[in-house]
Structures are given as structure tokens and as C-alpha cells.
Amino acid sequence: MTMLKNVEANPETLNARMGITGRVRFEASALGGPVVVLEHPRGRATVALFGGQVIDWQPAGQAAVLWLSPAARLDAGQAVRGGVPVCWPWFGPPGRSLTEGMAGTWPQHGFARTATWQAVETGDSMAGPWVTLALTAPAMAGKGWPGKAEVRLTVVVGETLELRLVTRNLGSAPLVLTQALHAYFHVGDIEETRVEGLDGHVFHNAVALGPALAISSTLNSQIGAVTFAGEVDRIYLEQRGPVSIVDRRLGRRITMTKRGSASTVVWNPWRDKAGNLGDIGAEGYRRMVCVEAANTVYDAVTVPAGGTTELAAVYECGPA
Ligand code: BG6
């Protein structure tokens, strides 16, 4: 595998190399950084090289499906709130087993979301136009993390939006990974929104227990759909089936189908926490919900030396 040392971020150069007329276009975003726009008669998506982050997805004839912070900037070196941040190579604060006895910097949700990714390949398939971005081991050097890996994100847009995150372990020891496709969805009103597909699953309630640094034996059980009347921060365990966000106000249903993940995270910070975060906007918490395809401490993945692992999610949006 070739190692990418210098990230090419000039839209003109990238278009000359990988642009596809009417389908794949690199451009400078008004948010301050290079993006790649994927266009298909059934939908359009924008992916920022900063963070390898999808920041917009608009199926034809629909309002934006993803929520993006009004404060989002691609050139501030800060994690962008909204779209689909990639949490990698760990989810949340890293688990205790990863950091034990180690010095280093352990930013929340890993360092992929604040790194600039390299666009490596584009194409146009039956499913729609696509781009693959990569983040390589040299980009992670010196951060305290013991692993050596490359991660590639492929984004495809057509009838649906699909994200595939593939990690290759370039080291000689097994790599323990937690990660998430931390999607923020735009909803009409959080109090008129429910999340289906989680009934009967046990969950780690991070509002009561704090973040999942280790497996807890104090778990709750979901009965019926998830509804919102206060902060919700939960990891649903052994959850592999489709999950739907049913939005009565906008009259639509967004469904996530995933692979390579047994943890589904549902998060809404509600008013007070959103106020402390500072980038959600007044009442912004009412317009968003996160439903995340994840591997957490409950289903951490061990990638053998030289091996790969894939986490993928397909999102579709239709009437409720
Ligand atoms: C969620 C976590 O996945 O991400 C929450 O479950 C966390 O605990 C949220 O608050 C947002 O994290 P951040 O670092 O983007 O503010």
C-alpha cells in the first residue's frame, strides 16, 4: 500500500485528477475548506476533506436530512458539529483498556474528525457517484496512540446515502478499535420525533452512568420507541437491525441500516447541555438528533496485524 505523505487539497488539482463532469466536483466551500460534491438525479451530498465529514445530504425534492451547526467552519481546526463526523480510532473518551499506563493526548472521539483527509479515488457506479478519502498513519504520528493504521471512507450518493469506513491495521500487533459514524439528523421538532428499532434492547445510559469507559453491569431496557423530553445519551447493545427516525413534524422517516456494528448510540443534549456546548444555537437541540452506527467498549473490534475491518451505514429518507 502506498503511504500518502502530503495531503492534496487544491480543488483545481483534485478536479483535474478525479473530477467527473456532472457527478463529482471538488470546490472551495463557503465554510472555509475544500469539499467534494457528489451529484445524482436522486440526491446530492457534500463531503469535507477536513474530518472526512459528510456535511450535507439532500435527497431530490427533500429538505436537508443532516443537521449542521450554524457555527460550523472547516478551517478552524475544531471538530465540526453536524453532518456525519467520523469518530476514529476511538469513540467518546477512549476506554480504560486503551489508555492504561499510556501518556498522550486523547481527544474525545479520536483525532480523525480534526484531521484533513486525502481524496484518493472517485467513480460513478449503478448506486451513484462516490468518493474515497483516506487518512494514513503518518497523519497520526505523535498523538500518543499506539496503533499504526490507515482508514478509508467511501461515500456514495444516489437513491440513498452510504458510508463505508474501512480500517487497515498496518502495525505488527492486533489493533483494538472503537469508532462511530456519528450522524446528526435534522428533525422538525425533537418532541415530535421518535426512534424505532430499539425496542427490547438493553442500553448503557450515559446520562446516569457517564461515558462508557468500561463495560457496565448496570444497564437499562428499552420498551417501545425512544422519545425525547430531556437529555438522552445511550448506547444500545447487540443492536444490528435497521433503526428509523420518525419525524411527525416533517412527515418523514429516515432509516439507517448498518454493518459491522452492534452498538447504536442515540444522543440529544437537550437545552442545558446544548447551551454549554456553545455551537448548537439557541433552540438548536430541538432540530437535531444523533443516531450513530458505532463500535463502543461493548463491541470493540480487534483487527489482526495486516487485517481490515469495515463499519458501514446506509441512510434512506421517505414519507413517515
Ligand atoms: C455522543 C456521545 O456520541 O457524542 C455524547 O454519546 C457526546 O456523550 C456527543 O456528548 C457529542 O460529543 P462531542 O465531542 O462532539 O461534543
Short mmCIF file of C-alpha atoms and ligand atoms in Angstrom, two decimals:
data_model
loop_
_atom_site.label_atom_id
_atom_site.label_comp_id
_atom_site.label_asym_id
_atom_site.label_seq_id
_atom_site.Cartn_x
_atom_site.Cartn_y
_atom_site.Cartn_z
CA MET A 1 0.00 0.00 0.00
CA THR A 2 1.30 3.48 -0.85
CA MET A 3 1.56 5.94 2.02
CA LEU A 4 0.22 9.40 1.38
CA LYS A 5 2.54 11.99 2.81
CA ASN A 6 1.23 15.34 1.61
CA VAL A 7 -2.47 15.97 1.55
CA GLU A 8 -3.53 17.50 -1.77
CA ALA A 9 -6.39 19.91 -1.05
CA ASN A 10 -6.41 22.20 -4.06
CA PRO A 11 -9.84 21.82 -5.74
CA GLU A 12 -8.46 22.54 -9.24
CA THR A 13 -5.77 19.88 -8.94
CA LEU A 14 -8.25 17.40 -7.47
CA ASN A 15 -10.80 18.09 -10.24
CA ALA A 16 -8.15 17.61 -12.91
CA ARG A 17 -7.25 14.26 -11.33
CA MET A 18 -10.59 12.94 -10.13
CA GLY A 19 -13.49 15.22 -11.12
CA ILE A 20 -16.32 13.57 -13.12
CA THR A 21 -18.45 16.01 -15.10
CA GLY A 22 -21.91 16.41 -13.61
CA ARG A 23 -21.17 13.82 -10.89
CA VAL A 24 -18.10 14.55 -8.78
CA ARG A 25 -16.76 18.06 -8.25
CA PHE A 26 -14.17 19.42 -5.81
CA GLU A 27 -14.69 23.02 -4.71
CA ALA A 28 -13.78 25.56 -2.03
CA SER A 29 -16.67 25.68 0.43
CA ALA A 30 -18.06 28.93 1.84
CA LEU A 31 -17.41 27.24 5.22
CA GLY A 32 -13.69 27.66 4.61
CA GLY A 33 -12.26 24.42 3.26
CA PRO A 34 -12.20 22.05 0.31
CA VAL A 35 -15.19 19.80 -0.20
CA VAL A 36 -16.27 17.25 -2.77
CA VAL A 37 -19.82 17.46 -4.08
CA LEU A 38 -21.46 14.24 -5.33
CA GLU A 39 -24.45 14.76 -7.61
CA HIS A 40 -27.06 12.28 -8.76
CA PRO A 41 -30.61 12.85 -10.08
CA ARG A 42 -31.92 11.36 -6.79
CA GLY A 43 -29.66 13.18 -4.34
CA ARG A 44 -26.66 15.32 -3.63
CA ALA A 45 -24.05 15.11 -0.87
CA THR A 46 -21.16 17.31 0.22
CA VAL A 47 -18.11 15.81 1.92
CA ALA A 48 -15.45 17.96 3.62
CA LEU A 49 -11.81 16.86 3.43
CA PHE A 50 -11.48 18.27 6.96
CA GLY A 51 -12.65 15.43 9.18
CA GLY A 52 -13.63 13.26 6.20
CA GLN A 53 -17.04 14.54 7.12
CA VAL A 54 -20.27 14.45 5.14
CA ILE A 55 -21.75 17.88 5.91
CA ASP A 56 -24.85 17.83 3.72
CA TRP A 57 -27.18 15.31 2.14
CA GLN A 58 -30.20 16.36 0.22
CA PRO A 59 -32.34 13.73 -1.50
CA ALA A 60 -34.07 15.25 -4.56
CA GLY A 61 -37.15 17.23 -3.55
CA GLN A 62 -36.48 16.98 0.21
CA ALA A 63 -35.30 19.33 2.94
CA ALA A 64 -31.74 18.66 4.19
CA VAL A 65 -31.61 15.35 6.05
CA LEU A 66 -28.48 16.10 8.06
CA TRP A 67 -28.27 18.82 10.69
CA LEU A 68 -25.23 21.13 10.63
CA SER A 69 -24.30 23.66 13.31
CA PRO A 70 -24.72 27.31 12.32
CA ALA A 71 -21.20 27.80 13.75
CA ALA A 72 -19.59 25.11 11.56
CA ARG A 73 -16.24 26.08 9.97
CA LEU A 74 -13.91 23.79 8.06
CA ASP A 75 -10.83 25.92 8.64
CA ALA A 76 -10.80 26.41 12.42
CA GLY A 77 -9.05 23.16 13.40
CA GLN A 78 -12.06 22.41 15.63
CA ALA A 79 -14.39 19.43 15.33
CA VAL A 80 -17.36 20.31 13.15
CA ARG A 81 -20.70 19.65 14.83
CA GLY A 82 -23.18 18.19 12.40
CA GLY A 83 -23.33 16.07 9.28
CA VAL A 84 -21.59 12.75 9.91
CA PRO A 85 -18.42 13.16 12.00
CA VAL A 86 -16.12 10.14 11.89
CA CYS A 87 -15.16 9.11 15.42
CA TRP A 88 -11.95 7.13 14.99
CA PRO A 89 -9.82 5.35 16.23
CA TRP A 90 -11.88 5.54 19.37
CA PHE A 91 -15.39 6.55 20.31
CA GLY A 92 -16.02 9.05 23.17
CA PRO A 93 -13.27 9.23 25.75
CA PRO A 94 -11.09 6.18 24.96
CA GLY A 95 -11.82 3.07 27.03
CA ARG A 96 -9.65 2.36 30.09
CA SER A 97 -8.07 -0.68 28.48
CA LEU A 98 -6.64 1.50 25.71
CA THR A 99 -5.15 4.29 27.83
CA GLU A 100 -3.88 2.28 30.81
CA GLY A 101 -0.29 3.21 31.56
CA MET A 102 -0.03 5.43 28.48
CA ALA A 103 0.81 9.08 28.18
CA GLY A 104 -0.52 11.08 25.24
CA THR A 105 -3.38 13.16 24.02
CA TRP A 106 -6.74 11.50 23.89
CA PRO A 107 -9.23 13.90 22.35
CA GLN A 108 -12.90 12.97 22.67
CA HIS A 109 -13.99 10.79 19.70
CA GLY A 110 -10.43 10.33 18.36
CA PHE A 111 -8.45 12.50 16.01
CA ALA A 112 -9.85 11.66 12.57
CA ARG A 113 -12.53 14.33 12.86
CA THR A 114 -9.93 17.10 13.20
CA ALA A 115 -7.51 15.82 10.54
CA THR A 116 -7.52 16.68 6.85
CA TRP A 117 -8.16 13.58 4.77
CA GLN A 118 -6.77 12.87 1.33
CA ALA A 119 -9.14 12.28 -1.58
CA VAL A 120 -7.78 9.12 -3.22
CA GLU A 121 -10.37 7.92 -5.72
CA THR A 122 -13.73 8.78 -7.25
CA GLY A 123 -16.12 6.93 -9.52
CA ASP A 124 -19.65 6.59 -10.77
CA SER A 125 -21.49 3.32 -10.23
CA MET A 126 -25.02 1.89 -10.52
CA ALA A 127 -25.59 3.10 -6.94
CA GLY A 128 -24.36 6.62 -7.76
CA PRO A 129 -21.22 8.76 -7.74
CA TRP A 130 -18.70 8.10 -4.99
CA VAL A 131 -15.51 9.34 -3.41
CA THR A 132 -12.96 7.60 -1.22
CA LEU A 133 -10.97 9.62 1.30
CA ALA A 134 -8.05 8.28 3.31
CA LEU A 135 -6.24 9.13 6.48
CA THR A 136 -2.86 7.50 6.86
CA ALA A 137 -0.58 6.53 9.70
CA PRO A 138 1.84 9.49 9.29
CA ALA A 139 -1.05 11.91 9.88
CA MET A 140 -1.49 10.40 13.34
CA ALA A 141 2.12 10.27 14.46
CA GLY A 142 2.99 11.72 17.84
CA LYS A 143 -0.51 11.70 19.28
CA GLY A 144 0.17 9.04 21.89
CA TRP A 145 -1.90 6.41 20.18
CA PRO A 146 0.00 3.11 19.89
CA GLY A 147 -1.66 1.93 16.67
CA LYS A 148 -0.50 2.12 13.09
CA ALA A 149 -3.35 2.08 10.62
CA GLU A 150 -4.94 3.56 7.57
CA VAL A 151 -8.62 4.40 7.43
CA ARG A 152 -10.63 4.94 4.24
CA LEU A 153 -14.09 6.41 3.99
CA THR A 154 -16.16 5.83 0.87
CA VAL A 155 -19.29 7.95 0.40
CA VAL A 156 -21.85 7.03 -2.28
CA VAL A 157 -24.97 9.05 -3.05
CA GLY A 158 -27.93 8.06 -5.22
CA GLU A 159 -31.28 6.82 -4.02
CA THR A 160 -29.60 6.53 -0.58
CA LEU A 161 -26.51 7.84 1.18
CA GLU A 162 -23.96 5.16 2.01
CA LEU A 163 -20.81 5.47 4.14
CA ARG A 164 -18.21 2.71 4.40
CA LEU A 165 -15.33 3.10 6.83
CA VAL A 166 -12.54 0.59 6.33
CA THR A 167 -9.59 0.36 8.71
CA ARG A 168 -6.43 -1.50 7.79
CA ASN A 169 -4.04 -2.40 10.58
CA LEU A 170 -0.54 -1.51 9.35
CA GLY A 171 1.13 -2.48 12.64
CA SER A 172 2.55 -5.79 13.78
CA ALA A 173 0.28 -6.09 16.84
CA PRO A 174 -3.51 -6.51 16.94
CA LEU A 175 -5.34 -3.16 16.84
CA VAL A 176 -8.25 -2.55 19.22
CA LEU A 177 -10.71 -0.12 17.73
CA THR A 178 -13.85 1.70 18.80
CA GLN A 179 -15.46 4.08 16.31
CA ALA A 180 -18.67 5.67 15.07
CA LEU A 181 -20.40 7.24 12.13
CA HIS A 182 -21.85 9.95 14.37
CA ALA A 183 -24.73 11.16 12.17
CA TYR A 184 -26.68 14.27 13.16
CA PHE A 185 -30.18 14.25 11.64
CA HIS A 186 -32.33 17.29 11.08
CA VAL A 187 -35.79 16.90 12.61
CA GLY A 188 -38.79 19.25 12.63
CA ASP A 189 -39.20 19.13 16.40
CA ILE A 190 -37.44 16.73 18.78
CA GLU A 191 -40.61 16.42 20.88
CA GLU A 192 -42.46 15.13 17.82
CA THR A 193 -39.70 12.67 16.93
CA ARG A 194 -39.33 9.01 17.90
CA VAL A 195 -36.64 6.44 17.17
CA GLU A 196 -37.86 2.96 16.28
CA GLY A 197 -35.96 -0.33 16.08
CA LEU A 198 -34.53 -0.32 19.61
CA ASP A 199 -37.45 -1.91 21.48
CA GLY A 200 -36.28 -4.74 23.75
CA HIS A 201 -32.58 -3.78 23.60
CA VAL A 202 -30.57 -3.08 26.72
CA PHE A 203 -28.69 0.19 26.86
CA HIS A 204 -25.89 1.97 28.69
CA ASN A 205 -27.42 5.20 29.96
CA ALA A 206 -24.55 7.70 29.76
CA VAL A 207 -26.66 10.46 31.38
CA ALA A 208 -26.76 8.38 34.58
CA LEU A 209 -23.54 6.33 34.29
CA GLY A 210 -21.23 8.72 32.42
CA PRO A 211 -19.42 7.74 29.21
CA ALA A 212 -18.74 4.05 28.65
CA LEU A 213 -15.08 3.73 29.68
CA ALA A 214 -15.59 0.09 30.59
CA ILE A 215 -18.41 -2.41 30.36
CA SER A 216 -21.06 -1.64 32.99
CA SER A 217 -23.36 -4.22 34.57
CA THR A 218 -25.96 -1.52 35.31
CA LEU A 219 -27.96 -1.49 32.11
CA ASN A 220 -31.50 -0.39 31.27
CA SER A 221 -34.00 -1.98 28.92
CA GLN A 222 -35.79 -0.13 26.15
CA ILE A 223 -39.54 -0.56 25.95
CA GLY A 224 -41.17 0.75 22.77
CA ALA A 225 -39.80 3.61 20.69
CA VAL A 226 -37.33 6.18 22.07
CA THR A 227 -38.99 9.56 22.66
CA PHE A 228 -37.42 12.78 23.90
CA ALA A 229 -38.36 15.01 26.85
CA GLY A 230 -34.85 15.69 28.23
CA GLU A 231 -31.21 14.75 27.60
CA VAL A 232 -30.76 11.31 26.01
CA ASP A 233 -27.30 9.75 25.70
CA ARG A 234 -27.47 5.98 25.28
CA ILE A 235 -25.57 3.09 23.77
CA TYR A 236 -27.92 0.32 22.68
CA LEU A 237 -26.19 -3.05 22.77
CA GLU A 238 -26.37 -6.01 20.38
CA GLN A 239 -28.30 -3.80 18.02
CA ARG A 240 -27.68 -4.69 14.39
CA GLY A 241 -31.07 -4.18 12.69
CA PRO A 242 -32.45 -1.08 10.96
CA VAL A 243 -33.28 1.98 13.08
CA SER A 244 -35.75 4.66 11.98
CA ILE A 245 -36.21 8.27 12.99
CA VAL A 246 -39.89 9.04 12.62
CA ASP A 247 -40.41 12.80 12.34
CA ARG A 248 -44.09 13.73 12.64
CA ARG A 249 -43.49 17.46 12.08
CA LEU A 250 -41.69 17.00 8.74
CA GLY A 251 -43.72 13.89 7.92
CA ARG A 252 -40.71 11.75 7.13
CA ARG A 253 -38.90 8.63 8.18
CA ILE A 254 -35.11 8.34 7.99
CA THR A 255 -33.85 4.77 8.19
CA MET A 256 -30.32 3.68 8.98
CA THR A 257 -29.21 0.16 8.06
CA LYS A 258 -25.73 -0.77 9.19
CA ARG A 259 -22.99 -3.39 9.00
CA GLY A 260 -20.08 -4.15 11.32
CA SER A 261 -21.71 -2.50 14.34
CA ALA A 262 -23.53 -3.91 17.37
CA SER A 263 -23.77 -0.57 19.24
CA THR A 264 -26.27 2.13 18.27
CA VAL A 265 -25.90 5.48 20.01
CA VAL A 266 -28.82 7.87 20.41
CA TRP A 267 -27.99 11.38 21.61
CA ASN A 268 -29.78 14.67 22.13
CA PRO A 269 -28.15 17.09 24.58
CA TRP A 270 -31.36 18.98 25.39
CA ARG A 271 -31.37 22.66 26.38
CA ASP A 272 -28.80 23.00 29.20
CA LYS A 273 -26.07 20.79 27.76
CA ALA A 274 -26.58 22.35 24.32
CA GLY A 275 -26.11 25.80 25.92
CA ASN A 276 -22.78 24.63 27.40
CA LEU A 277 -21.59 23.18 24.11
CA GLY A 278 -21.90 26.62 22.52
CA ASP A 279 -22.22 25.56 18.87
CA ILE A 280 -25.75 24.19 18.72
CA GLY A 281 -27.51 27.57 18.58
CA ALA A 282 -30.48 28.77 20.60
CA GLU A 283 -33.13 26.03 20.50
CA GLY A 284 -30.91 24.10 18.05
CA TYR A 285 -31.28 20.95 20.15
CA ARG A 286 -34.95 20.86 19.09
CA ARG A 287 -33.96 20.42 15.44
CA MET A 288 -31.46 17.56 15.75
CA VAL A 289 -30.97 14.02 16.90
CA CYS A 290 -27.89 11.82 16.62
CA VAL A 291 -28.31 8.15 15.73
CA GLU A 292 -24.89 6.57 15.38
CA ALA A 293 -23.61 3.31 13.93
CA ALA A 294 -20.85 2.50 16.40
CA ASN A 295 -18.43 0.08 17.93
CA THR A 296 -18.07 1.03 21.59
CA VAL A 297 -16.34 -0.66 24.55
CA TYR A 298 -19.25 -3.12 24.42
CA ASP A 299 -18.31 -4.35 20.93
CA ALA A 300 -14.74 -3.12 20.39
CA VAL A 301 -13.20 -4.62 17.26
CA THR A 302 -9.80 -6.32 17.28
CA VAL A 303 -8.13 -6.08 13.87
CA PRO A 304 -5.26 -8.55 13.41
CA ALA A 305 -1.92 -7.30 12.04
CA GLY A 306 -2.38 -6.71 8.32
CA GLY A 307 -6.15 -7.21 8.59
CA THR A 308 -9.07 -4.91 7.83
CA THR A 309 -12.46 -4.17 9.35
CA GLU A 310 -15.48 -2.34 7.92
CA LEU A 311 -18.15 -0.22 9.59
CA ALA A 312 -20.88 0.87 7.17
CA ALA A 313 -24.23 2.64 7.22
CA VAL A 314 -26.87 3.25 4.55
CA TYR A 315 -29.37 6.05 5.15
CA GLU A 316 -32.64 6.45 3.32
CA CYS A 317 -35.35 9.06 3.68
CA GLY A 318 -39.03 8.73 2.79
CA PRO A 319 -42.51 9.58 4.00
CA ALA A 320 -43.26 8.75 7.67
C1 BG6 B 1 -22.19 11.27 21.53
C2 BG6 B 1 -21.88 10.87 22.94
O1 BG6 B 1 -21.86 10.23 20.67
O2 BG6 B 1 -21.43 12.42 21.17
C3 BG6 B 1 -22.16 12.04 23.88
O3 BG6 B 1 -22.66 9.75 23.29
C4 BG6 B 1 -21.38 13.26 23.42
O4 BG6 B 1 -21.78 11.69 25.19
C5 BG6 B 1 -21.73 13.55 21.97
O5 BG6 B 1 -21.71 14.36 24.24
C6 BG6 B 1 -21.04 14.77 21.36
O6 BG6 B 1 -19.67 14.72 21.53
P1 BG6 B 1 -18.79 15.96 21.07
O7 BG6 B 1 -17.38 15.63 21.47
O8 BG6 B 1 -18.93 16.07 19.59
O9 BG6 B 1 -19.35 17.17 21.79
#
